[in-house]
Amino acid sequence: MIEILNELEALRERVRDWKRGGLRVAFVPTMGNLHDGHFSLVRLARTRADRVVASVFVNPTQFGPNEDFAHYPRTPEADARGLEAAGCDAMWLPSVETMYPYGVDATVRVQVPRVTEVLEGAHRPGHFDGVATVVSRLFNQVQPDVAMFGRKDYQQLAVIRYMVRDLAFPIEIVGADIVRETNGLAMSSRNQYLSVEERSQAAAIHRCLQVMADAIRAGHPREAVEREARERLVADGFAPDYAVVRRHDLTEPADGDAGPRVALIAARLGRTRLIDNLEFDA
Ligand code: PAF
């Protein structure tokens, strides 16, 4: 049976017990409304540790003023059932007061430089400050040995890695492969906002990423590849925020450079903003 923990002391005691027994603890942070992408993180966590804790906390500090914090779906019972089936031992379900005892506006904030200044960071000002702020707290609360993050949020993973190294958290960070629907659409809580028609339309993002990777591998100039990708997305009914190819550290590669690359897209389809990426070698 999964144990649902709401009090920090109870969480700490449970993790302390496990560690005293020599057990390794894995952590999967989430905002709930869980889908197969999250459950695959839990299953991966099980292979890396003896006990798995997942948090479910809709974090107010990472939502912008025009984003969907109030309406973000909260489904803790279904989440608990899904986590249990995936092999999770404990669900950490803190209140906003437990997470931010001085209140959301008076909280100590963690601000990661550089990697937060581009792409998602540029389109969603303050978003990554909120993510780093809550994840640093979650790390202090759970004190895991290893934590799992999906590679779908490519830049988020880069932010977490930067923070963990810079603040010397003794935690191994594992990036897990993107889980896709059969049509290629990356799994995301936001997909539920898509109509049936939009769901099949949204698969065009993954196809566009593949076209971008093929074009770069074939030696096409990066800026032309990015422009054509934006045009292709618009033709397919999206409003793209960006469609870019970057080095793995998210800096801009020069044409002709070889090495690991990532193509990243953020685009709106109707009222839903979708992000996806594809890692490849150029
Ligand atoms: O990826 C998410 O769901 C959130 O950004 C995270 C890491 C749980 C922090 O709130």
PDB file of C-alpha atoms and ligand atoms in Angstrom:
ATOM      1  CA  MET A   1       0.000   0.000   0.000  1.00  0.00           C
ATOM      2  CA  ILE A   2       1.251   3.456  -0.821  1.00  0.00           C
ATOM      3  CA  GLU A   3       1.620   5.747   2.197  1.00  0.00           C
ATOM      4  CA  ILE A   4       0.250   9.264   1.794  1.00  0.00           C
ATOM      5  CA  LEU A   5       2.200  11.820   3.827  1.00  0.00           C
ATOM      6  CA  ASN A   6       1.057  15.409   4.471  1.00  0.00           C
ATOM      7  CA  GLU A   7       3.280  16.347   7.400  1.00  0.00           C
ATOM      8  CA  LEU A   8       6.958  17.147   7.017  1.00  0.00           C
ATOM      9  CA  GLU A   9       7.904  15.365  10.261  1.00  0.00           C
ATOM     10  CA  ALA A  10       6.196  12.159   9.104  1.00  0.00           C
ATOM     11  CA  LEU A  11       7.989  12.308   5.760  1.00  0.00           C
ATOM     12  CA  ARG A  12      11.343  12.898   7.446  1.00  0.00           C
ATOM     13  CA  GLU A  13      10.800  10.044   9.890  1.00  0.00           C
ATOM     14  CA  ARG A  14       9.872   7.622   7.111  1.00  0.00           C
ATOM     15  CA  VAL A  15      12.923   8.510   4.981  1.00  0.00           C
ATOM     16  CA  ARG A  16      15.194   8.439   8.059  1.00  0.00           C
ATOM     17  CA  ASP A  17      13.936   4.915   8.879  1.00  0.00           C
ATOM     18  CA  TRP A  18      14.659   3.709   5.367  1.00  0.00           C
ATOM     19  CA  LYS A  19      18.134   5.239   5.349  1.00  0.00           C
ATOM     20  CA  ARG A  20      18.945   3.822   8.785  1.00  0.00           C
ATOM     21  CA  GLY A  21      18.110   0.431   7.270  1.00  0.00           C
ATOM     22  CA  GLY A  22      20.672   1.080   4.515  1.00  0.00           C
ATOM     23  CA  LEU A  23      18.030   1.615   1.819  1.00  0.00           C
ATOM     24  CA  ARG A  24      18.547   3.935  -1.159  1.00  0.00           C
ATOM     25  CA  VAL A  25      15.736   6.437  -1.765  1.00  0.00           C
ATOM     26  CA  ALA A  26      14.580   7.734  -5.153  1.00  0.00           C
ATOM     27  CA  PHE A  27      12.392  10.781  -5.692  1.00  0.00           C
ATOM     28  CA  VAL A  28       9.978  11.719  -8.478  1.00  0.00           C
ATOM     29  CA  PRO A  29       8.709  15.319  -8.182  1.00  0.00           C
ATOM     30  CA  THR A  30       5.381  16.013  -9.924  1.00  0.00           C
ATOM     31  CA  MET A  31       2.504  18.460  -9.977  1.00  0.00           C
ATOM     32  CA  GLY A  32      -0.013  15.619 -10.046  1.00  0.00           C
ATOM     33  CA  ASN A  33      -2.658  14.849 -12.662  1.00  0.00           C
ATOM     34  CA  LEU A  34      -0.385  11.955 -13.456  1.00  0.00           C
ATOM     35  CA  HIS A  35      -0.116  10.055 -16.743  1.00  0.00           C
ATOM     36  CA  ASP A  36       2.026   7.265 -18.116  1.00  0.00           C
ATOM     37  CA  GLY A  37       4.999   9.594 -18.522  1.00  0.00           C
ATOM     38  CA  HIS A  38       5.070  10.100 -14.739  1.00  0.00           C
ATOM     39  CA  PHE A  39       4.481   6.420 -14.009  1.00  0.00           C
ATOM     40  CA  SER A  40       7.424   5.496 -16.237  1.00  0.00           C
ATOM     41  CA  LEU A  41       9.576   7.798 -14.038  1.00  0.00           C
ATOM     42  CA  VAL A  42       8.404   5.859 -10.976  1.00  0.00           C
ATOM     43  CA  ARG A  43       9.161   2.533 -12.665  1.00  0.00           C
ATOM     44  CA  LEU A  44      12.621   3.808 -13.608  1.00  0.00           C
ATOM     45  CA  ALA A  45      13.114   5.042 -10.037  1.00  0.00           C
ATOM     46  CA  ARG A  46      12.342   1.530  -8.780  1.00  0.00           C
ATOM     47  CA  THR A  47      15.274   0.206 -10.806  1.00  0.00           C
ATOM     48  CA  ARG A  48      17.610   2.773  -9.215  1.00  0.00           C
ATOM     49  CA  ALA A  49      16.630   2.581  -5.551  1.00  0.00           C
ATOM     50  CA  ASP A  50      15.001   0.484  -2.824  1.00  0.00           C
ATOM     51  CA  ARG A  51      12.245   2.980  -1.981  1.00  0.00           C
ATOM     52  CA  VAL A  52      10.460   5.584  -4.113  1.00  0.00           C
ATOM     53  CA  VAL A  53       8.835   8.829  -2.955  1.00  0.00           C
ATOM     54  CA  ALA A  54       6.764  10.902  -5.402  1.00  0.00           C
ATOM     55  CA  SER A  55       5.598  14.406  -4.551  1.00  0.00           C
ATOM     56  CA  VAL A  56       2.348  15.885  -5.776  1.00  0.00           C
ATOM     57  CA  PHE A  57       2.344  19.655  -5.380  1.00  0.00           C
ATOM     58  CA  VAL A  58       0.906  22.234  -7.767  1.00  0.00           C
ATOM     59  CA  ASN A  59       3.540  24.890  -7.274  1.00  0.00           C
ATOM     60  CA  PRO A  60       2.143  28.440  -7.364  1.00  0.00           C
ATOM     61  CA  THR A  61       5.556  30.098  -7.760  1.00  0.00           C
ATOM     62  CA  GLN A  62       6.211  28.612 -11.197  1.00  0.00           C
ATOM     63  CA  PHE A  63       2.992  29.850 -12.822  1.00  0.00           C
ATOM     64  CA  GLY A  64       2.886  33.231 -14.558  1.00  0.00           C
ATOM     65  CA  PRO A  65      -0.016  35.649 -13.944  1.00  0.00           C
ATOM     66  CA  ASN A  66      -1.803  34.519 -17.136  1.00  0.00           C
ATOM     67  CA  GLU A  67      -1.150  30.819 -16.648  1.00  0.00           C
ATOM     68  CA  ASP A  68      -3.471  28.097 -15.435  1.00  0.00           C
ATOM     69  CA  PHE A  69      -2.558  27.728 -11.701  1.00  0.00           C
ATOM     70  CA  ALA A  70      -6.130  28.013 -10.392  1.00  0.00           C
ATOM     71  CA  HIS A  71      -7.462  25.610 -13.035  1.00  0.00           C
ATOM     72  CA  TYR A  72      -4.559  23.172 -13.016  1.00  0.00           C
ATOM     73  CA  PRO A  73      -6.242  19.766 -12.534  1.00  0.00           C
ATOM     74  CA  ARG A  74      -5.907  18.350  -9.013  1.00  0.00           C
ATOM     75  CA  THR A  75      -6.579  14.596  -8.904  1.00  0.00           C
ATOM     76  CA  PRO A  76      -4.837  13.272  -5.757  1.00  0.00           C
ATOM     77  CA  GLU A  77      -6.909  10.067  -5.368  1.00  0.00           C
ATOM     78  CA  ALA A  78      -6.308   8.943  -8.956  1.00  0.00           C
ATOM     79  CA  ASP A  79      -2.655   9.991  -8.611  1.00  0.00           C
ATOM     80  CA  ALA A  80      -2.242   7.857  -5.477  1.00  0.00           C
ATOM     81  CA  ARG A  81      -3.782   4.821  -7.203  1.00  0.00           C
ATOM     82  CA  GLY A  82      -1.553   5.235 -10.259  1.00  0.00           C
ATOM     83  CA  LEU A  83       1.569   5.760  -8.159  1.00  0.00           C
ATOM     84  CA  GLU A  84       0.829   2.665  -6.113  1.00  0.00           C
ATOM     85  CA  ALA A  85       0.345   0.566  -9.263  1.00  0.00           C
ATOM     86  CA  ALA A  86       3.664   1.878 -10.614  1.00  0.00           C
ATOM     87  CA  GLY A  87       5.473   0.753  -7.442  1.00  0.00           C
ATOM     88  CA  CYS A  88       5.747   4.003  -5.478  1.00  0.00           C
ATOM     89  CA  ASP A  89       6.123   3.619  -1.682  1.00  0.00           C
ATOM     90  CA  ALA A  90       5.131   7.087  -0.479  1.00  0.00           C
ATOM     91  CA  MET A  91       3.319  10.102  -1.863  1.00  0.00           C
ATOM     92  CA  TRP A  92       4.408  13.464  -0.434  1.00  0.00           C
ATOM     93  CA  LEU A  93       1.380  15.737  -0.588  1.00  0.00           C
ATOM     94  CA  PRO A  94       2.287  18.991   1.189  1.00  0.00           C
ATOM     95  CA  SER A  95       0.029  22.007   1.577  1.00  0.00           C
ATOM     96  CA  VAL A  96       1.062  25.425   0.238  1.00  0.00           C
ATOM     97  CA  GLU A  97       1.629  26.470   3.900  1.00  0.00           C
ATOM     98  CA  THR A  98       4.015  23.573   4.492  1.00  0.00           C
ATOM     99  CA  MET A  99       5.923  24.360   1.307  1.00  0.00           C
ATOM    100  CA  TYR A 100       5.998  28.138   1.837  1.00  0.00           C
ATOM    101  CA  PRO A 101       5.704  28.792   5.617  1.00  0.00           C
ATOM    102  CA  TYR A 102       6.300  32.550   5.191  1.00  0.00           C
ATOM    103  CA  GLY A 103       3.791  32.729   2.329  1.00  0.00           C
ATOM    104  CA  VAL A 104       4.368  32.597  -1.397  1.00  0.00           C
ATOM    105  CA  ASP A 105       5.329  36.283  -1.611  1.00  0.00           C
ATOM    106  CA  ALA A 106       7.849  36.121   1.243  1.00  0.00           C
ATOM    107  CA  THR A 107       9.691  32.976   0.263  1.00  0.00           C
ATOM    108  CA  VAL A 108      13.444  32.524  -0.151  1.00  0.00           C
ATOM    109  CA  ARG A 109      13.882  32.194  -3.917  1.00  0.00           C
ATOM    110  CA  VAL A 110      16.450  30.191  -5.815  1.00  0.00           C
ATOM    111  CA  GLN A 111      17.490  31.842  -9.052  1.00  0.00           C
ATOM    112  CA  VAL A 112      19.577  29.898 -11.549  1.00  0.00           C
ATOM    113  CA  PRO A 113      21.460  32.129 -14.010  1.00  0.00           C
ATOM    114  CA  ARG A 114      22.291  31.686 -17.744  1.00  0.00           C
ATOM    115  CA  VAL A 115      20.432  28.514 -18.691  1.00  0.00           C
ATOM    116  CA  THR A 116      17.155  30.130 -17.544  1.00  0.00           C
ATOM    117  CA  GLU A 117      17.563  33.198 -19.742  1.00  0.00           C
ATOM    118  CA  VAL A 118      16.640  31.634 -23.096  1.00  0.00           C
ATOM    119  CA  LEU A 119      13.737  29.709 -24.685  1.00  0.00           C
ATOM    120  CA  GLU A 120      11.187  28.765 -21.967  1.00  0.00           C
ATOM    121  CA  GLY A 121      12.857  31.206 -19.582  1.00  0.00           C
ATOM    122  CA  ALA A 122      12.469  34.053 -22.074  1.00  0.00           C
ATOM    123  CA  HIS A 123       8.835  33.155 -22.857  1.00  0.00           C
ATOM    124  CA  ARG A 124       7.798  32.450 -19.263  1.00  0.00           C
ATOM    125  CA  PRO A 125       9.611  35.010 -17.081  1.00  0.00           C
ATOM    126  CA  GLY A 126      10.086  33.769 -13.504  1.00  0.00           C
ATOM    127  CA  HIS A 127       8.997  30.216 -14.343  1.00  0.00           C
ATOM    128  CA  PHE A 128      12.356  28.589 -13.686  1.00  0.00           C
ATOM    129  CA  ASP A 129      12.882  30.621 -10.493  1.00  0.00           C
ATOM    130  CA  GLY A 130       9.680  28.986  -9.252  1.00  0.00           C
ATOM    131  CA  VAL A 131      10.837  25.542 -10.361  1.00  0.00           C
ATOM    132  CA  ALA A 132      14.289  25.903  -8.753  1.00  0.00           C
ATOM    133  CA  THR A 133      12.701  27.332  -5.603  1.00  0.00           C
ATOM    134  CA  VAL A 134      10.286  24.443  -5.142  1.00  0.00           C
ATOM    135  CA  VAL A 135      12.664  21.669  -6.231  1.00  0.00           C
ATOM    136  CA  SER A 136      15.351  22.864  -3.803  1.00  0.00           C
ATOM    137  CA  ARG A 137      12.744  22.710  -1.002  1.00  0.00           C
ATOM    138  CA  LEU A 138      11.522  19.297  -2.123  1.00  0.00           C
ATOM    139  CA  PHE A 139      15.118  18.037  -2.119  1.00  0.00           C
ATOM    140  CA  ASN A 140      15.582  19.342   1.440  1.00  0.00           C
ATOM    141  CA  GLN A 141      12.289  17.808   2.550  1.00  0.00           C
ATOM    142  CA  VAL A 142      12.682  14.370   0.952  1.00  0.00           C
ATOM    143  CA  GLN A 143      16.504  14.122   1.037  1.00  0.00           C
ATOM    144  CA  PRO A 144      16.642  11.490  -1.710  1.00  0.00           C
ATOM    145  CA  ASP A 145      19.748   9.772  -3.034  1.00  0.00           C
ATOM    146  CA  VAL A 146      18.528  10.025  -6.631  1.00  0.00           C
ATOM    147  CA  ALA A 147      15.835  12.103  -8.372  1.00  0.00           C
ATOM    148  CA  MET A 148      14.169  11.515 -11.730  1.00  0.00           C
ATOM    149  CA  PHE A 149      13.149  14.206 -14.241  1.00  0.00           C
ATOM    150  CA  GLY A 150      11.610  13.746 -17.687  1.00  0.00           C
ATOM    151  CA  ARG A 151      13.700  14.809 -20.689  1.00  0.00           C
ATOM    152  CA  LYS A 152      10.550  16.303 -22.237  1.00  0.00           C
ATOM    153  CA  ASP A 153      11.199  19.353 -20.045  1.00  0.00           C
ATOM    154  CA  TYR A 154      14.700  19.518 -21.455  1.00  0.00           C
ATOM    155  CA  GLN A 155      15.516  22.988 -20.151  1.00  0.00           C
ATOM    156  CA  GLN A 156      14.057  22.240 -16.728  1.00  0.00           C
ATOM    157  CA  LEU A 157      16.426  19.270 -16.450  1.00  0.00           C
ATOM    158  CA  ALA A 158      19.348  21.563 -17.390  1.00  0.00           C
ATOM    159  CA  VAL A 159      18.245  24.058 -14.704  1.00  0.00           C
ATOM    160  CA  ILE A 160      18.047  21.314 -12.070  1.00  0.00           C
ATOM    161  CA  ARG A 161      21.469  19.930 -12.982  1.00  0.00           C
ATOM    162  CA  TYR A 162      22.978  23.435 -12.743  1.00  0.00           C
ATOM    163  CA  MET A 163      21.338  24.037  -9.362  1.00  0.00           C
ATOM    164  CA  VAL A 164      22.342  20.647  -7.940  1.00  0.00           C
ATOM    165  CA  ARG A 165      25.979  21.169  -8.914  1.00  0.00           C
ATOM    166  CA  ASP A 166      26.121  24.793  -7.797  1.00  0.00           C
ATOM    167  CA  LEU A 167      24.381  24.242  -4.450  1.00  0.00           C
ATOM    168  CA  ALA A 168      26.154  20.888  -3.903  1.00  0.00           C
ATOM    169  CA  PHE A 169      23.020  18.825  -3.322  1.00  0.00           C
ATOM    170  CA  PRO A 170      24.244  15.243  -2.723  1.00  0.00           C
ATOM    171  CA  ILE A 171      21.654  13.893  -5.175  1.00  0.00           C
ATOM    172  CA  GLU A 172      22.132  12.002  -8.434  1.00  0.00           C
ATOM    173  CA  ILE A 173      19.910  13.454 -11.185  1.00  0.00           C
ATOM    174  CA  VAL A 174      18.551  11.053 -13.788  1.00  0.00           C
ATOM    175  CA  GLY A 175      16.942  12.277 -17.021  1.00  0.00           C
ATOM    176  CA  ALA A 176      14.308   9.848 -18.298  1.00  0.00           C
ATOM    177  CA  ASP A 177      13.376   9.341 -21.954  1.00  0.00           C
ATOM    178  CA  ILE A 178      10.279  11.050 -23.328  1.00  0.00           C
ATOM    179  CA  VAL A 179       7.194   8.824 -23.351  1.00  0.00           C
ATOM    180  CA  ARG A 180       5.114   9.284 -26.506  1.00  0.00           C
ATOM    181  CA  GLU A 181       1.634   8.381 -27.682  1.00  0.00           C
ATOM    182  CA  THR A 182       1.580   5.998 -30.661  1.00  0.00           C
ATOM    183  CA  ASN A 183       1.291   8.988 -33.031  1.00  0.00           C
ATOM    184  CA  GLY A 184       4.482  10.524 -31.579  1.00  0.00           C
ATOM    185  CA  LEU A 185       2.830  13.169 -29.365  1.00  0.00           C
ATOM    186  CA  ALA A 186       4.894  13.564 -26.176  1.00  0.00           C
ATOM    187  CA  MET A 187       2.842  12.722 -23.083  1.00  0.00           C
ATOM    188  CA  SER A 188       1.955  15.780 -21.015  1.00  0.00           C
ATOM    189  CA  SER A 189      -0.713  16.831 -18.534  1.00  0.00           C
ATOM    190  CA  ARG A 190      -1.558  19.601 -20.998  1.00  0.00           C
ATOM    191  CA  ASN A 191      -2.628  17.065 -23.661  1.00  0.00           C
ATOM    192  CA  GLN A 192      -5.949  16.692 -21.880  1.00  0.00           C
ATOM    193  CA  TYR A 193      -6.836  20.231 -22.973  1.00  0.00           C
ATOM    194  CA  LEU A 194      -6.590  19.121 -26.618  1.00  0.00           C
ATOM    195  CA  SER A 195      -9.682  18.083 -28.585  1.00  0.00           C
ATOM    196  CA  VAL A 196      -9.584  14.699 -30.346  1.00  0.00           C
ATOM    197  CA  GLU A 197      -8.796  16.485 -33.596  1.00  0.00           C
ATOM    198  CA  GLU A 198      -6.045  18.602 -31.969  1.00  0.00           C
ATOM    199  CA  ARG A 199      -4.474  15.473 -30.463  1.00  0.00           C
ATOM    200  CA  SER A 200      -3.796  14.023 -33.887  1.00  0.00           C
ATOM    201  CA  GLN A 201      -2.788  17.456 -35.226  1.00  0.00           C
ATOM    202  CA  ALA A 202      -0.297  17.830 -32.326  1.00  0.00           C
ATOM    203  CA  ALA A 203       1.728  14.852 -33.574  1.00  0.00           C
ATOM    204  CA  ALA A 204       3.079  17.247 -36.236  1.00  0.00           C
ATOM    205  CA  ILE A 205       5.427  18.687 -33.591  1.00  0.00           C
ATOM    206  CA  HIS A 206       7.353  15.436 -33.303  1.00  0.00           C
ATOM    207  CA  ARG A 207       7.472  15.069 -37.093  1.00  0.00           C
ATOM    208  CA  CYS A 208       8.782  18.624 -37.360  1.00  0.00           C
ATOM    209  CA  LEU A 209      11.551  17.849 -34.841  1.00  0.00           C
ATOM    210  CA  GLN A 210      12.551  14.820 -36.914  1.00  0.00           C
ATOM    211  CA  VAL A 211      12.667  16.919 -40.095  1.00  0.00           C
ATOM    212  CA  MET A 212      14.857  19.482 -38.290  1.00  0.00           C
ATOM    213  CA  ALA A 213      17.277  16.787 -37.091  1.00  0.00           C
ATOM    214  CA  ASP A 214      17.477  15.210 -40.575  1.00  0.00           C
ATOM    215  CA  ALA A 215      18.130  18.604 -42.193  1.00  0.00           C
ATOM    216  CA  ILE A 216      20.929  19.468 -39.741  1.00  0.00           C
ATOM    217  CA  ARG A 217      22.500  16.026 -40.214  1.00  0.00           C
ATOM    218  CA  ALA A 218      22.332  16.595 -43.988  1.00  0.00           C
ATOM    219  CA  GLY A 219      24.358  19.796 -43.486  1.00  0.00           C
ATOM    220  CA  HIS A 220      21.628  22.436 -43.999  1.00  0.00           C
ATOM    221  CA  PRO A 221      22.315  25.812 -42.336  1.00  0.00           C
ATOM    222  CA  ARG A 222      20.773  26.031 -38.874  1.00  0.00           C
ATOM    223  CA  GLU A 223      18.960  29.327 -39.332  1.00  0.00           C
ATOM    224  CA  ALA A 224      17.253  28.083 -42.508  1.00  0.00           C
ATOM    225  CA  VAL A 225      16.239  24.872 -40.728  1.00  0.00           C
ATOM    226  CA  GLU A 226      14.747  26.886 -37.871  1.00  0.00           C
ATOM    227  CA  ARG A 227      12.883  29.259 -40.224  1.00  0.00           C
ATOM    228  CA  GLU A 228      11.470  26.391 -42.269  1.00  0.00           C
ATOM    229  CA  ALA A 229      10.380  24.615 -39.072  1.00  0.00           C
ATOM    230  CA  ARG A 230       8.477  27.707 -37.909  1.00  0.00           C
ATOM    231  CA  GLU A 231       6.829  28.020 -41.343  1.00  0.00           C
ATOM    232  CA  ARG A 232       5.901  24.335 -41.318  1.00  0.00           C
ATOM    233  CA  LEU A 233       4.349  24.674 -37.844  1.00  0.00           C
ATOM    234  CA  VAL A 234       2.317  27.716 -38.904  1.00  0.00           C
ATOM    235  CA  ALA A 235       1.130  25.831 -42.013  1.00  0.00           C
ATOM    236  CA  ASP A 236       0.064  22.972 -39.715  1.00  0.00           C
ATOM    237  CA  GLY A 237      -2.080  25.329 -37.612  1.00  0.00           C
ATOM    238  CA  PHE A 238       0.320  26.120 -34.705  1.00  0.00           C
ATOM    239  CA  ALA A 239       1.480  29.444 -33.309  1.00  0.00           C
ATOM    240  CA  PRO A 240       5.154  28.671 -32.569  1.00  0.00           C
ATOM    241  CA  ASP A 241       7.072  30.464 -29.790  1.00  0.00           C
ATOM    242  CA  TYR A 242      10.309  28.881 -31.012  1.00  0.00           C
ATOM    243  CA  ALA A 243      11.676  26.063 -33.143  1.00  0.00           C
ATOM    244  CA  VAL A 244      15.436  25.920 -32.677  1.00  0.00           C
ATOM    245  CA  VAL A 245      18.500  23.686 -32.763  1.00  0.00           C
ATOM    246  CA  ARG A 246      20.946  24.070 -29.907  1.00  0.00           C
ATOM    247  CA  ARG A 247      23.981  22.379 -28.433  1.00  0.00           C
ATOM    248  CA  HIS A 248      23.193  20.152 -25.488  1.00  0.00           C
ATOM    249  CA  ASP A 249      23.931  23.041 -23.109  1.00  0.00           C
ATOM    250  CA  LEU A 250      21.367  25.145 -25.037  1.00  0.00           C
ATOM    251  CA  THR A 251      23.976  27.467 -26.558  1.00  0.00           C
ATOM    252  CA  GLU A 252      23.802  28.234 -30.293  1.00  0.00           C
ATOM    253  CA  PRO A 253      25.996  25.976 -32.459  1.00  0.00           C
ATOM    254  CA  ALA A 254      27.916  27.341 -35.449  1.00  0.00           C
ATOM    255  CA  ASP A 255      27.128  25.808 -38.850  1.00  0.00           C
ATOM    256  CA  GLY A 256      29.478  22.944 -39.623  1.00  0.00           C
ATOM    257  CA  ASP A 257      30.216  22.154 -35.946  1.00  0.00           C
ATOM    258  CA  ALA A 258      29.663  18.506 -35.111  1.00  0.00           C
ATOM    259  CA  GLY A 259      28.435  17.149 -31.788  1.00  0.00           C
ATOM    260  CA  PRO A 260      25.351  16.407 -29.744  1.00  0.00           C
ATOM    261  CA  ARG A 261      22.368  18.616 -30.559  1.00  0.00           C
ATOM    262  CA  VAL A 262      18.821  19.128 -29.390  1.00  0.00           C
ATOM    263  CA  ALA A 263      15.947  20.451 -31.502  1.00  0.00           C
ATOM    264  CA  LEU A 264      13.326  22.178 -29.360  1.00  0.00           C
ATOM    265  CA  ILE A 265       9.831  23.425 -30.149  1.00  0.00           C
ATOM    266  CA  ALA A 266       7.281  25.376 -28.146  1.00  0.00           C
ATOM    267  CA  ALA A 267       4.021  26.094 -29.954  1.00  0.00           C
ATOM    268  CA  ARG A 268       0.419  26.833 -29.203  1.00  0.00           C
ATOM    269  CA  LEU A 269      -2.338  24.730 -30.687  1.00  0.00           C
ATOM    270  CA  GLY A 270      -5.624  26.488 -30.012  1.00  0.00           C
ATOM    271  CA  ARG A 271      -5.371  27.459 -26.327  1.00  0.00           C
ATOM    272  CA  THR A 272      -2.842  24.770 -25.401  1.00  0.00           C
ATOM    273  CA  ARG A 273       0.898  25.447 -25.290  1.00  0.00           C
ATOM    274  CA  LEU A 274       2.962  22.360 -26.082  1.00  0.00           C
ATOM    275  CA  ILE A 275       6.718  21.768 -25.798  1.00  0.00           C
ATOM    276  CA  ASP A 276       8.798  18.918 -27.140  1.00  0.00           C
ATOM    277  CA  ASN A 277      12.382  18.169 -28.129  1.00  0.00           C
ATOM    278  CA  LEU A 278      14.577  15.656 -29.897  1.00  0.00           C
ATOM    279  CA  GLU A 279      18.198  14.929 -29.033  1.00  0.00           C
ATOM    280  CA  PHE A 280      20.471  13.840 -31.880  1.00  0.00           C
ATOM    281  CA  ASP A 281      24.071  13.921 -33.119  1.00  0.00           C
ATOM    282  CA  ALA A 282      25.082  16.334 -35.873  1.00  0.00           C
TER     283      ALA A 282
HETATM  284  O1  PAF B   1       7.960  19.157 -14.057  1.00  0.00           O
HETATM  285  C1  PAF B   1       7.125  19.412 -13.156  1.00  0.00           C
HETATM  286  O2  PAF B   1       6.090  18.768 -13.043  1.00  0.00           O
HETATM  287  C2  PAF B   1       7.410  20.541 -12.191  1.00  0.00           C
HETATM  288  O3  PAF B   1       8.061  21.595 -12.832  1.00  0.00           O
HETATM  289  C3  PAF B   1       8.187  20.107 -10.941  1.00  0.00           C
HETATM  290  C4  PAF B   1       9.576  19.603 -11.286  1.00  0.00           C
HETATM  291  C5  PAF B   1       7.418  19.003 -10.220  1.00  0.00           C
HETATM  292  C6  PAF B   1       8.339  21.282  -9.982  1.00  0.00           C
HETATM  293  O4  PAF B   1       7.105  21.780  -9.564  1.00  0.00           O
END
